[in-house]
Amino acid sequence: MKKLSLLLSALILQGNLSASDYDYEVSLLGGVNFAEPNYTIENQYLINGEMQFNNLSFGGIAPELSVLYSFPSEYRRIEGKTSLTRAGVNGVYEFTESNNAIPFLKAGLGYEFVDHELDGNTDGVFVDAGAGAKIKITDDWAFKLEGLYLVKYRDEANYDSNFDNNFLVMAGLTYRFGYNAPAKVAEPEPAVVAPVVVVAAVVAPKDGDKDGVIDANDKCLNTPKGLAVDAKGCMLDDDNDGIANAQDRCPNTHSWAEVDASGCAIKMSVHIDYALDSATIPADKAAEVTAFAAFLKKEPYAVQIIGHTDSSGKKVHNLKLSTKRAQSLKDALIAEGISADRILVTGKGEEEPIATNSTKEGQAENRRIEIVLIDPK
């Protein structure tokens, strides 16, 4: 059995963006439109309908369509009332779920329709920016809080400004649908272990180690007393990893795995600082990938890349994210010239922690990639 000693740098992962496991979200909100003092219309009650398209997310930003209706309110400087209808398009950026809450930022633009155009108030384009949070009630439903700042240009003087500034405060419910289940990852087929042949003790001219195999046929002359042996007089090795059962601390290791002196598969834990909700390996880690690829070019090993996460967020999302990150390392090795046939990818999500998930330090330890070397024999 070959002995292998490898050292890889440990890098700490700081956080992930929590991408939705649902394709779509619809929200119905109510609230108040607070107008600045120089605005010619009084504060208004409003309702707002929003639809978010998570399946069209790009760079962590999901598009959102909204239609907002402000109920009729008095003009401040003249007699009359008007309602407002606003249609908008925003980009929504969601952060990691924490304590069942998902904070978000949004920004975009739209068009405002004025029902009764008086005192310089006319239809026009506006821009907006805001923030809020969704507080999970069930997997599908959430309570939504949102604050939105809206600015619209107007041609006619508005006391001392040509801009109408409004601040909207809203609350309501969000419903998510179009569940996107993670793709199933094929597991490597288990190795077939050959049946063990135990030779019954026979009367022999000489059997120095008393293992039942005469010295003339014994390939392991100094087997410890009392241990079962095979036909060659060597200690049994049920998983065929080159380590006898009596010394094997991992008796079910796959026969293709490279093992250490204890019979356990050699694994390397890799901690990579991925960006939020990203499976892309940072550019400053390219040197480590290149170095590992150089090792694989010199050695005949195949590898199994196993992705792990901490327990924050949903299990289905963590499983999908761990698989994507393992796949990203595979893609990087392929780009370095390593054959795809030599690389297996598996995602374990949060199921195999190596530290507690109750502290930030423990969570950082659990967010890792493990590499198992596969013996080419």
mmCIF file of C-alpha atoms in Angstrom:
data_model
loop_
_atom_site.group_PDB
_atom_site.id
_atom_site.type_symbol
_atom_site.label_atom_id
_atom_site.label_comp_id
_atom_site.label_asym_id
_atom_site.label_seq_id
_atom_site.Cartn_x
_atom_site.Cartn_y
_atom_site.Cartn_z
ATOM 1 C CA MET A 1 0.000 0.000 0.000
ATOM 2 C CA LYS A 2 1.305 3.396 -0.928
ATOM 3 C CA LYS A 3 1.573 5.969 1.832
ATOM 4 C CA LEU A 4 0.546 9.503 0.916
ATOM 5 C CA SER A 5 1.040 12.753 2.835
ATOM 6 C CA LEU A 6 -0.750 15.857 1.498
ATOM 7 C CA LEU A 7 -1.236 19.334 2.955
ATOM 8 C CA LEU A 8 -3.900 21.769 1.714
ATOM 9 C CA SER A 9 -4.466 25.310 3.055
ATOM 10 C CA ALA A 10 -7.694 25.832 5.089
ATOM 11 C CA LEU A 11 -9.758 28.840 4.009
ATOM 12 C CA ILE A 12 -12.819 30.058 5.968
ATOM 13 C CA LEU A 13 -16.162 30.613 4.307
ATOM 14 C CA GLN A 14 -17.898 33.744 5.611
ATOM 15 C CA GLY A 15 -21.471 33.480 4.288
ATOM 16 C CA ASN A 16 -23.885 32.564 1.512
ATOM 17 C CA LEU A 17 -26.722 34.311 -0.231
ATOM 18 C CA SER A 18 -29.901 32.328 0.331
ATOM 19 C CA ALA A 19 -31.336 31.664 -3.122
ATOM 20 C CA SER A 20 -35.010 30.703 -3.220
ATOM 21 C CA ASP A 21 -35.996 27.091 -3.789
ATOM 22 C CA TYR A 22 -39.165 28.375 -5.497
ATOM 23 C CA ASP A 23 -39.457 29.777 -9.028
ATOM 24 C CA TYR A 24 -42.045 32.477 -8.253
ATOM 25 C CA GLU A 25 -43.322 34.673 -5.405
ATOM 26 C CA VAL A 26 -46.467 36.833 -5.294
ATOM 27 C CA SER A 27 -47.092 39.469 -2.615
ATOM 28 C CA LEU A 28 -50.124 41.561 -1.646
ATOM 29 C CA LEU A 29 -49.264 44.544 0.562
ATOM 30 C CA GLY A 30 -51.056 47.494 2.112
ATOM 31 C CA GLY A 31 -49.586 50.691 3.508
ATOM 32 C CA VAL A 32 -49.213 54.467 3.423
ATOM 33 C CA ASN A 33 -47.599 56.847 0.914
ATOM 34 C CA PHE A 34 -45.906 59.656 2.887
ATOM 35 C CA ALA A 35 -45.347 62.694 0.650
ATOM 36 C CA GLU A 36 -42.695 65.347 1.347
ATOM 37 C CA PRO A 37 -43.995 68.807 2.406
ATOM 38 C CA ASN A 38 -43.440 70.380 -1.030
ATOM 39 C CA TYR A 39 -45.488 67.677 -2.754
ATOM 40 C CA THR A 40 -48.930 68.949 -3.840
ATOM 41 C CA ILE A 41 -50.898 65.830 -2.835
ATOM 42 C CA GLU A 42 -51.658 64.710 0.733
ATOM 43 C CA ASN A 43 -50.499 61.372 2.181
ATOM 44 C CA GLN A 44 -52.380 58.393 0.716
ATOM 45 C CA TYR A 45 -53.337 54.854 1.682
ATOM 46 C CA LEU A 46 -52.241 52.273 -0.877
ATOM 47 C CA ILE A 47 -52.286 48.642 -1.963
ATOM 48 C CA ASN A 48 -49.456 46.964 -3.852
ATOM 49 C CA GLY A 49 -49.242 43.711 -5.826
ATOM 50 C CA GLU A 50 -45.799 42.252 -6.578
ATOM 51 C CA MET A 51 -44.559 39.189 -8.491
ATOM 52 C CA GLN A 52 -40.933 38.043 -8.170
ATOM 53 C CA PHE A 53 -39.315 35.721 -10.753
ATOM 54 C CA ASN A 54 -36.618 33.738 -8.925
ATOM 55 C CA ASN A 55 -36.184 31.443 -11.933
ATOM 56 C CA LEU A 56 -34.839 34.436 -13.912
ATOM 57 C CA SER A 57 -32.324 35.456 -11.223
ATOM 58 C CA PHE A 58 -28.988 36.733 -12.569
ATOM 59 C CA GLY A 59 -26.028 37.345 -10.298
ATOM 60 C CA GLY A 60 -28.240 36.895 -7.246
ATOM 61 C CA ILE A 61 -30.718 39.578 -8.424
ATOM 62 C CA ALA A 62 -34.285 38.463 -9.239
ATOM 63 C CA PRO A 63 -36.617 40.604 -11.404
ATOM 64 C CA GLU A 64 -39.899 41.812 -9.881
ATOM 65 C CA LEU A 65 -43.017 43.371 -11.420
ATOM 66 C CA SER A 66 -45.283 45.550 -9.276
ATOM 67 C CA VAL A 67 -48.567 47.455 -9.626
ATOM 68 C CA LEU A 68 -49.289 49.993 -6.864
ATOM 69 C CA TYR A 69 -52.564 51.875 -6.381
ATOM 70 C CA SER A 70 -52.846 54.912 -4.055
ATOM 71 C CA PHE A 71 -56.407 55.752 -3.008
ATOM 72 C CA PRO A 72 -57.786 59.252 -3.795
ATOM 73 C CA SER A 73 -56.364 62.073 -1.676
ATOM 74 C CA GLU A 74 -56.799 65.865 -1.523
ATOM 75 C CA TYR A 75 -54.591 68.319 -3.378
ATOM 76 C CA ARG A 76 -52.832 70.603 -0.895
ATOM 77 C CA ARG A 77 -52.914 73.914 -2.796
ATOM 78 C CA ILE A 78 -56.133 73.653 -4.799
ATOM 79 C CA GLU A 79 -59.495 71.953 -4.538
ATOM 80 C CA GLY A 80 -59.651 68.463 -5.934
ATOM 81 C CA LYS A 81 -58.683 64.857 -5.388
ATOM 82 C CA THR A 82 -56.689 62.315 -7.341
ATOM 83 C CA SER A 83 -55.619 58.697 -7.141
ATOM 84 C CA LEU A 84 -52.282 57.362 -8.414
ATOM 85 C CA THR A 85 -51.423 54.134 -10.220
ATOM 86 C CA ARG A 86 -47.781 53.101 -10.506
ATOM 87 C CA ALA A 87 -46.341 50.203 -12.545
ATOM 88 C CA GLY A 88 -42.717 49.292 -11.896
ATOM 89 C CA VAL A 89 -39.862 46.863 -12.529
ATOM 90 C CA ASN A 90 -37.309 46.190 -9.777
ATOM 91 C CA GLY A 91 -34.310 43.986 -9.125
ATOM 92 C CA VAL A 92 -34.444 42.190 -5.750
ATOM 93 C CA TYR A 93 -31.324 41.023 -3.881
ATOM 94 C CA GLU A 94 -31.967 38.589 -0.996
ATOM 95 C CA PHE A 95 -29.578 37.825 1.861
ATOM 96 C CA THR A 96 -29.022 34.702 3.967
ATOM 97 C CA GLU A 97 -32.032 33.466 5.950
ATOM 98 C CA SER A 98 -31.509 34.044 9.680
ATOM 99 C CA ASN A 99 -34.033 33.196 12.421
ATOM 100 C CA ASN A 100 -36.705 32.584 9.735
ATOM 101 C CA ALA A 101 -36.190 36.091 8.254
ATOM 102 C CA ILE A 102 -34.792 36.899 4.793
ATOM 103 C CA PRO A 103 -33.659 40.557 4.424
ATOM 104 C CA PHE A 104 -33.658 42.083 0.935
ATOM 105 C CA LEU A 105 -32.729 45.189 -1.052
ATOM 106 C CA LYS A 106 -34.463 46.385 -4.213
ATOM 107 C CA ALA A 107 -34.190 49.132 -6.811
ATOM 108 C CA GLY A 108 -35.790 49.923 -10.147
ATOM 109 C CA LEU A 109 -37.981 52.294 -12.137
ATOM 110 C CA GLY A 110 -41.534 52.641 -13.370
ATOM 111 C CA TYR A 111 -44.275 54.920 -14.634
ATOM 112 C CA GLU A 112 -46.841 56.890 -12.603
ATOM 113 C CA PHE A 113 -50.378 57.558 -13.879
ATOM 114 C CA VAL A 114 -52.211 60.529 -12.281
ATOM 115 C CA ASP A 115 -56.007 60.152 -12.376
ATOM 116 C CA HIS A 116 -56.756 63.925 -12.198
ATOM 117 C CA GLU A 117 -53.816 65.983 -13.438
ATOM 118 C CA LEU A 118 -53.935 69.250 -11.471
ATOM 119 C CA ASP A 119 -51.434 71.677 -9.950
ATOM 120 C CA GLY A 120 -48.562 70.433 -12.125
ATOM 121 C CA ASN A 121 -49.051 66.739 -11.344
ATOM 122 C CA THR A 122 -48.833 64.735 -14.573
ATOM 123 C CA ASP A 123 -47.999 61.205 -15.653
ATOM 124 C CA GLY A 124 -44.273 60.474 -15.580
ATOM 125 C CA VAL A 125 -41.308 58.178 -14.961
ATOM 126 C CA PHE A 126 -40.043 57.492 -11.441
ATOM 127 C CA VAL A 127 -37.097 55.642 -9.878
ATOM 128 C CA ASP A 128 -37.204 53.817 -6.565
ATOM 129 C CA ALA A 129 -35.035 52.024 -4.000
ATOM 130 C CA GLY A 130 -35.979 50.176 -0.873
ATOM 131 C CA ALA A 131 -35.372 47.454 1.693
ATOM 132 C CA GLY A 132 -37.342 45.020 3.792
ATOM 133 C CA ALA A 133 -37.616 41.487 5.103
ATOM 134 C CA LYS A 134 -39.726 38.368 4.642
ATOM 135 C CA ILE A 135 -40.529 36.474 7.859
ATOM 136 C CA LYS A 136 -41.348 32.818 7.203
ATOM 137 C CA ILE A 137 -44.723 31.549 8.435
ATOM 138 C CA THR A 138 -44.633 28.203 6.582
ATOM 139 C CA ASP A 139 -42.478 26.884 3.733
ATOM 140 C CA ASP A 140 -44.849 28.597 1.263
ATOM 141 C CA TRP A 141 -46.123 31.669 3.157
ATOM 142 C CA ALA A 142 -44.264 34.638 4.657
ATOM 143 C CA PHE A 143 -45.091 37.986 6.285
ATOM 144 C CA LYS A 144 -43.475 40.806 4.291
ATOM 145 C CA LEU A 145 -42.360 44.261 5.487
ATOM 146 C CA GLU A 146 -41.104 46.799 2.968
ATOM 147 C CA GLY A 147 -39.999 50.441 2.850
ATOM 148 C CA LEU A 148 -39.653 52.134 -0.557
ATOM 149 C CA TYR A 149 -38.266 55.574 -1.469
ATOM 150 C CA LEU A 150 -39.658 56.943 -4.753
ATOM 151 C CA VAL A 151 -38.507 59.985 -6.773
ATOM 152 C CA LYS A 152 -40.355 61.447 -9.785
ATOM 153 C CA TYR A 153 -39.276 64.385 -11.964
ATOM 154 C CA ARG A 154 -41.873 67.022 -12.841
ATOM 155 C CA ASP A 155 -41.552 69.829 -15.375
ATOM 156 C CA GLU A 156 -43.437 72.481 -13.396
ATOM 157 C CA ALA A 157 -42.009 74.051 -10.249
ATOM 158 C CA ASN A 158 -43.011 72.247 -7.092
ATOM 159 C CA TYR A 159 -42.426 74.995 -4.493
ATOM 160 C CA ASP A 160 -38.628 74.713 -4.320
ATOM 161 C CA SER A 161 -37.943 71.496 -6.264
ATOM 162 C CA ASN A 162 -38.648 69.788 -9.583
ATOM 163 C CA PHE A 163 -38.671 66.401 -7.869
ATOM 164 C CA ASP A 164 -41.545 64.684 -6.053
ATOM 165 C CA ASN A 165 -40.199 62.541 -3.196
ATOM 166 C CA ASN A 166 -42.359 59.885 -1.549
ATOM 167 C CA PHE A 167 -41.680 57.316 1.148
ATOM 168 C CA LEU A 168 -43.878 54.195 1.129
ATOM 169 C CA VAL A 169 -44.295 51.894 4.139
ATOM 170 C CA MET A 170 -46.011 48.561 3.405
ATOM 171 C CA ALA A 171 -46.799 45.203 5.015
ATOM 172 C CA GLY A 172 -48.579 42.088 3.806
ATOM 173 C CA LEU A 173 -48.247 38.438 2.781
ATOM 174 C CA THR A 174 -46.025 36.607 0.298
ATOM 175 C CA TYR A 175 -46.846 33.239 -1.291
ATOM 176 C CA ARG A 176 -44.101 31.173 -2.959
ATOM 177 C CA PHE A 177 -44.777 28.510 -5.600
ATOM 178 C CA GLY A 178 -43.052 26.527 -8.337
ATOM 179 C CA TYR A 179 -40.894 24.416 -6.000
ATOM 180 C CA ASN A 180 -37.569 23.563 -7.618
ATOM 181 C CA ALA A 181 -36.322 20.260 -6.172
ATOM 182 C CA PRO A 182 -32.535 19.647 -6.253
ATOM 183 C CA ALA A 183 -31.266 17.295 -8.922
ATOM 184 C CA LYS A 184 -30.441 13.804 -7.755
ATOM 185 C CA VAL A 185 -26.727 13.053 -7.714
ATOM 186 C CA ALA A 186 -25.652 9.592 -8.800
ATOM 187 C CA GLU A 187 -23.664 7.790 -6.136
ATOM 188 C CA PRO A 188 -20.734 5.576 -7.142
ATOM 189 C CA GLU A 189 -21.677 1.905 -7.231
ATOM 190 C CA PRO A 190 -20.405 -0.022 -4.217
ATOM 191 C CA ALA A 191 -17.462 -2.287 -4.823
ATOM 192 C CA VAL A 192 -18.155 -6.016 -4.892
ATOM 193 C CA VAL A 193 -16.224 -7.691 -2.107
ATOM 194 C CA ALA A 194 -14.934 -11.141 -2.978
ATOM 195 C CA PRO A 195 -15.969 -13.932 -0.590
ATOM 196 C CA VAL A 196 -13.411 -14.722 2.077
ATOM 197 C CA VAL A 197 -11.965 -18.179 2.068
ATOM 198 C CA VAL A 198 -10.998 -19.473 5.506
ATOM 199 C CA VAL A 199 -8.711 -22.461 5.495
ATOM 200 C CA ALA A 200 -9.419 -24.980 8.215
ATOM 201 C CA ALA A 201 -6.514 -25.856 10.473
ATOM 202 C CA VAL A 202 -4.542 -28.837 9.255
ATOM 203 C CA VAL A 203 -1.849 -30.912 10.768
ATOM 204 C CA ALA A 204 1.335 -29.595 9.207
ATOM 205 C CA PRO A 205 4.978 -30.336 9.571
ATOM 206 C CA LYS A 206 5.556 -26.788 10.800
ATOM 207 C CA ASP A 207 3.299 -23.812 11.496
ATOM 208 C CA GLY A 208 5.433 -21.285 13.369
ATOM 209 C CA ASP A 209 2.732 -18.660 13.971
ATOM 210 C CA LYS A 210 0.006 -21.238 14.659
ATOM 211 C CA ASP A 211 -2.413 -19.708 12.167
ATOM 212 C CA GLY A 212 -3.362 -23.013 10.519
ATOM 213 C CA VAL A 213 -1.292 -22.453 7.371
ATOM 214 C CA ILE A 214 1.961 -24.372 7.139
ATOM 215 C CA ASP A 215 5.079 -22.275 6.814
ATOM 216 C CA ALA A 216 5.721 -23.586 3.298
ATOM 217 C CA ASN A 217 2.474 -21.951 2.117
ATOM 218 C CA ASP A 218 2.387 -19.034 4.589
ATOM 219 C CA LYS A 219 2.972 -15.606 3.010
ATOM 220 C CA CYS A 220 2.672 -13.911 6.434
ATOM 221 C CA LEU A 221 4.813 -15.953 8.806
ATOM 222 C CA ASN A 222 4.366 -13.786 11.904
ATOM 223 C CA THR A 223 0.598 -13.372 12.089
ATOM 224 C CA PRO A 224 -0.451 -12.444 15.668
ATOM 225 C CA LYS A 225 -1.901 -15.363 17.573
ATOM 226 C CA GLY A 226 -5.667 -15.870 17.512
ATOM 227 C CA LEU A 227 -6.465 -13.791 14.406
ATOM 228 C CA ALA A 228 -8.363 -15.271 11.441
ATOM 229 C CA VAL A 229 -6.303 -15.611 8.254
ATOM 230 C CA ASP A 230 -6.880 -16.381 4.595
ATOM 231 C CA ALA A 231 -5.462 -19.252 2.558
ATOM 232 C CA LYS A 232 -2.078 -17.510 2.338
ATOM 233 C CA GLY A 233 -1.778 -17.192 6.110
ATOM 234 C CA CYS A 234 -2.389 -13.427 6.111
ATOM 235 C CA MET A 235 -4.901 -11.586 8.289
ATOM 236 C CA LEU A 236 -8.332 -11.103 6.694
ATOM 237 C CA ASP A 237 -9.065 -7.845 4.881
ATOM 238 C CA ASP A 238 -12.810 -7.825 4.126
ATOM 239 C CA ASP A 239 -12.828 -4.460 2.351
ATOM 240 C CA ASN A 240 -9.657 -5.224 0.333
ATOM 241 C CA ASP A 241 -7.985 -1.953 1.252
ATOM 242 C CA GLY A 242 -4.647 -3.512 2.255
ATOM 243 C CA ILE A 243 -5.245 -3.105 6.014
ATOM 244 C CA ALA A 244 -6.097 -6.228 8.001
ATOM 245 C CA ASN A 245 -9.459 -6.365 9.761
ATOM 246 C CA ALA A 246 -7.831 -6.357 13.205
ATOM 247 C CA GLN A 247 -6.081 -3.048 12.441
ATOM 248 C CA ASP A 248 -8.767 -1.528 10.207
ATOM 249 C CA ARG A 249 -10.654 1.347 11.901
ATOM 250 C CA CYS A 250 -12.837 1.806 8.793
ATOM 251 C CA PRO A 251 -13.845 -1.766 7.832
ATOM 252 C CA ASN A 252 -16.224 -0.746 5.029
ATOM 253 C CA THR A 253 -13.942 1.475 2.950
ATOM 254 C CA HIS A 254 -14.537 1.248 -0.806
ATOM 255 C CA SER A 255 -11.875 -0.901 -2.442
ATOM 256 C CA TRP A 256 -11.065 1.940 -4.842
ATOM 257 C CA ALA A 257 -10.194 4.437 -2.108
ATOM 258 C CA GLU A 258 -6.610 5.259 -1.106
ATOM 259 C CA VAL A 259 -6.374 4.651 2.657
ATOM 260 C CA ASP A 260 -4.081 5.587 5.534
ATOM 261 C CA ALA A 261 -2.412 3.249 8.050
ATOM 262 C CA SER A 262 -5.712 2.892 9.935
ATOM 263 C CA GLY A 263 -7.595 1.696 6.848
ATOM 264 C CA CYS A 264 -9.603 4.925 6.460
ATOM 265 C CA ALA A 265 -9.995 6.765 3.175
ATOM 266 C CA ILE A 266 -7.602 9.676 2.818
ATOM 267 C CA LYS A 267 -9.695 12.827 2.709
ATOM 268 C CA MET A 268 -8.663 16.417 2.320
ATOM 269 C CA SER A 269 -10.955 19.136 3.712
ATOM 270 C CA VAL A 270 -10.933 22.311 1.648
ATOM 271 C CA HIS A 271 -12.494 25.550 2.968
ATOM 272 C CA ILE A 272 -13.119 28.092 0.202
ATOM 273 C CA ASP A 273 -14.347 31.692 0.594
ATOM 274 C CA TYR A 274 -17.203 31.557 -1.906
ATOM 275 C CA ALA A 275 -19.142 34.756 -2.574
ATOM 276 C CA LEU A 276 -22.727 34.983 -1.294
ATOM 277 C CA ASP A 277 -24.939 32.299 -2.900
ATOM 278 C CA SER A 278 -22.152 31.538 -5.362
ATOM 279 C CA ALA A 279 -20.550 28.268 -6.349
ATOM 280 C CA THR A 280 -17.798 30.119 -8.218
ATOM 281 C CA ILE A 281 -14.274 29.597 -6.858
ATOM 282 C CA PRO A 282 -12.730 33.024 -6.068
ATOM 283 C CA ALA A 283 -9.980 34.143 -8.436
ATOM 284 C CA ASP A 284 -7.459 34.388 -5.595
ATOM 285 C CA LYS A 285 -7.829 30.634 -4.995
ATOM 286 C CA ALA A 286 -6.886 29.683 -8.557
ATOM 287 C CA ALA A 287 -3.313 28.899 -7.468
ATOM 288 C CA GLU A 288 -4.521 26.182 -5.060
ATOM 289 C CA VAL A 289 -6.650 24.605 -7.793
ATOM 290 C CA THR A 290 -3.714 24.689 -10.210
ATOM 291 C CA ALA A 291 -1.430 23.087 -7.613
ATOM 292 C CA PHE A 292 -3.885 20.257 -6.964
ATOM 293 C CA ALA A 293 -4.366 19.729 -10.702
ATOM 294 C CA ALA A 294 -0.573 19.484 -11.062
ATOM 295 C CA PHE A 295 -0.574 16.759 -8.399
ATOM 296 C CA LEU A 296 -3.250 14.798 -10.291
ATOM 297 C CA LYS A 297 -1.255 15.104 -13.504
ATOM 298 C CA LYS A 298 1.722 13.442 -11.791
ATOM 299 C CA GLU A 299 -0.255 10.800 -9.892
ATOM 300 C CA PRO A 300 -2.776 8.325 -11.365
ATOM 301 C CA TYR A 301 -5.478 8.893 -8.733
ATOM 302 C CA ALA A 302 -9.089 9.595 -9.513
ATOM 303 C CA VAL A 303 -10.968 11.719 -6.959
ATOM 304 C CA GLN A 304 -14.389 11.971 -5.355
ATOM 305 C CA ILE A 305 -15.296 15.597 -4.516
ATOM 306 C CA ILE A 306 -17.829 15.864 -1.658
ATOM 307 C CA GLY A 307 -19.514 19.191 -0.852
ATOM 308 C CA HIS A 308 -20.741 20.065 2.659
ATOM 309 C CA THR A 309 -22.579 23.055 4.219
ATOM 310 C CA ASP A 310 -23.523 24.206 7.699
ATOM 311 C CA SER A 311 -27.110 23.917 8.954
ATOM 312 C CA SER A 312 -28.230 27.496 8.252
ATOM 313 C CA GLY A 313 -30.961 27.736 5.620
ATOM 314 C CA LYS A 314 -33.207 24.929 4.338
ATOM 315 C CA LYS A 315 -31.954 21.362 3.934
ATOM 316 C CA VAL A 316 -33.016 21.107 0.285
ATOM 317 C CA HIS A 317 -31.205 24.333 -0.533
ATOM 318 C CA ASN A 318 -28.056 23.264 1.356
ATOM 319 C CA LEU A 319 -27.994 19.933 -0.522
ATOM 320 C CA LYS A 320 -28.279 21.707 -3.865
ATOM 321 C CA LEU A 321 -25.660 24.321 -2.906
ATOM 322 C CA SER A 322 -23.150 21.689 -1.703
ATOM 323 C CA THR A 323 -23.493 19.820 -5.019
ATOM 324 C CA LYS A 324 -22.992 23.009 -7.035
ATOM 325 C CA ARG A 325 -19.820 23.855 -5.143
ATOM 326 C CA ALA A 326 -18.403 20.361 -5.583
ATOM 327 C CA GLN A 327 -19.244 20.656 -9.295
ATOM 328 C CA SER A 328 -17.462 24.028 -9.480
ATOM 329 C CA LEU A 329 -14.214 22.431 -8.254
ATOM 330 C CA LYS A 330 -14.670 19.607 -10.775
ATOM 331 C CA ASP A 331 -15.133 22.154 -13.579
ATOM 332 C CA ALA A 332 -12.005 24.015 -12.436
ATOM 333 C CA LEU A 333 -9.940 20.795 -12.485
ATOM 334 C CA ILE A 334 -11.278 19.927 -15.948
ATOM 335 C CA ALA A 335 -10.230 23.401 -17.107
ATOM 336 C CA GLU A 336 -6.739 22.594 -15.799
ATOM 337 C CA GLY A 337 -6.595 19.523 -18.048
ATOM 338 C CA ILE A 338 -7.842 16.766 -15.723
ATOM 339 C CA SER A 339 -10.151 14.243 -17.421
ATOM 340 C CA ALA A 340 -13.786 14.380 -16.286
ATOM 341 C CA ASP A 341 -13.750 10.558 -16.094
ATOM 342 C CA ARG A 342 -11.397 10.816 -13.091
ATOM 343 C CA ILE A 343 -13.733 13.002 -11.026
ATOM 344 C CA LEU A 344 -16.899 12.014 -9.118
ATOM 345 C CA VAL A 345 -19.114 14.709 -7.535
ATOM 346 C CA THR A 346 -21.357 14.287 -4.477
ATOM 347 C CA GLY A 347 -23.304 16.803 -2.358
ATOM 348 C CA LYS A 348 -23.987 15.992 1.309
ATOM 349 C CA GLY A 349 -25.563 19.316 2.353
ATOM 350 C CA GLU A 350 -25.622 19.700 6.146
ATOM 351 C CA GLU A 351 -25.842 15.956 6.937
ATOM 352 C CA GLU A 352 -22.187 15.252 7.915
ATOM 353 C CA PRO A 353 -20.938 18.057 10.226
ATOM 354 C CA ILE A 354 -17.447 17.856 11.717
ATOM 355 C CA ALA A 355 -18.103 20.582 14.291
ATOM 356 C CA THR A 356 -21.016 22.148 16.144
ATOM 357 C CA ASN A 357 -23.402 24.349 14.146
ATOM 358 C CA SER A 358 -24.265 26.417 17.233
ATOM 359 C CA THR A 359 -21.259 28.750 16.795
ATOM 360 C CA LYS A 360 -19.958 30.748 13.839
ATOM 361 C CA GLU A 361 -16.606 28.988 14.162
ATOM 362 C CA GLY A 362 -18.245 25.570 14.006
ATOM 363 C CA GLN A 363 -20.370 26.582 11.017
ATOM 364 C CA ALA A 364 -17.224 27.745 9.210
ATOM 365 C CA GLU A 365 -15.608 24.337 9.838
ATOM 366 C CA ASN A 366 -18.658 22.544 8.424
ATOM 367 C CA ARG A 367 -18.715 24.623 5.210
ATOM 368 C CA ARG A 368 -16.110 22.584 3.376
ATOM 369 C CA ILE A 369 -15.241 20.438 0.397
ATOM 370 C CA GLU A 370 -13.700 17.000 0.983
ATOM 371 C CA ILE A 371 -11.625 15.178 -1.600
ATOM 372 C CA VAL A 372 -11.295 11.387 -1.450
ATOM 373 C CA LEU A 373 -8.432 9.879 -3.420
ATOM 374 C CA ILE A 374 -9.407 6.842 -5.492
ATOM 375 C CA ASP A 375 -6.788 4.142 -6.026
ATOM 376 C CA PRO A 376 -6.497 3.515 -9.801
ATOM 377 C CA LYS A 377 -5.865 -0.219 -9.304
#
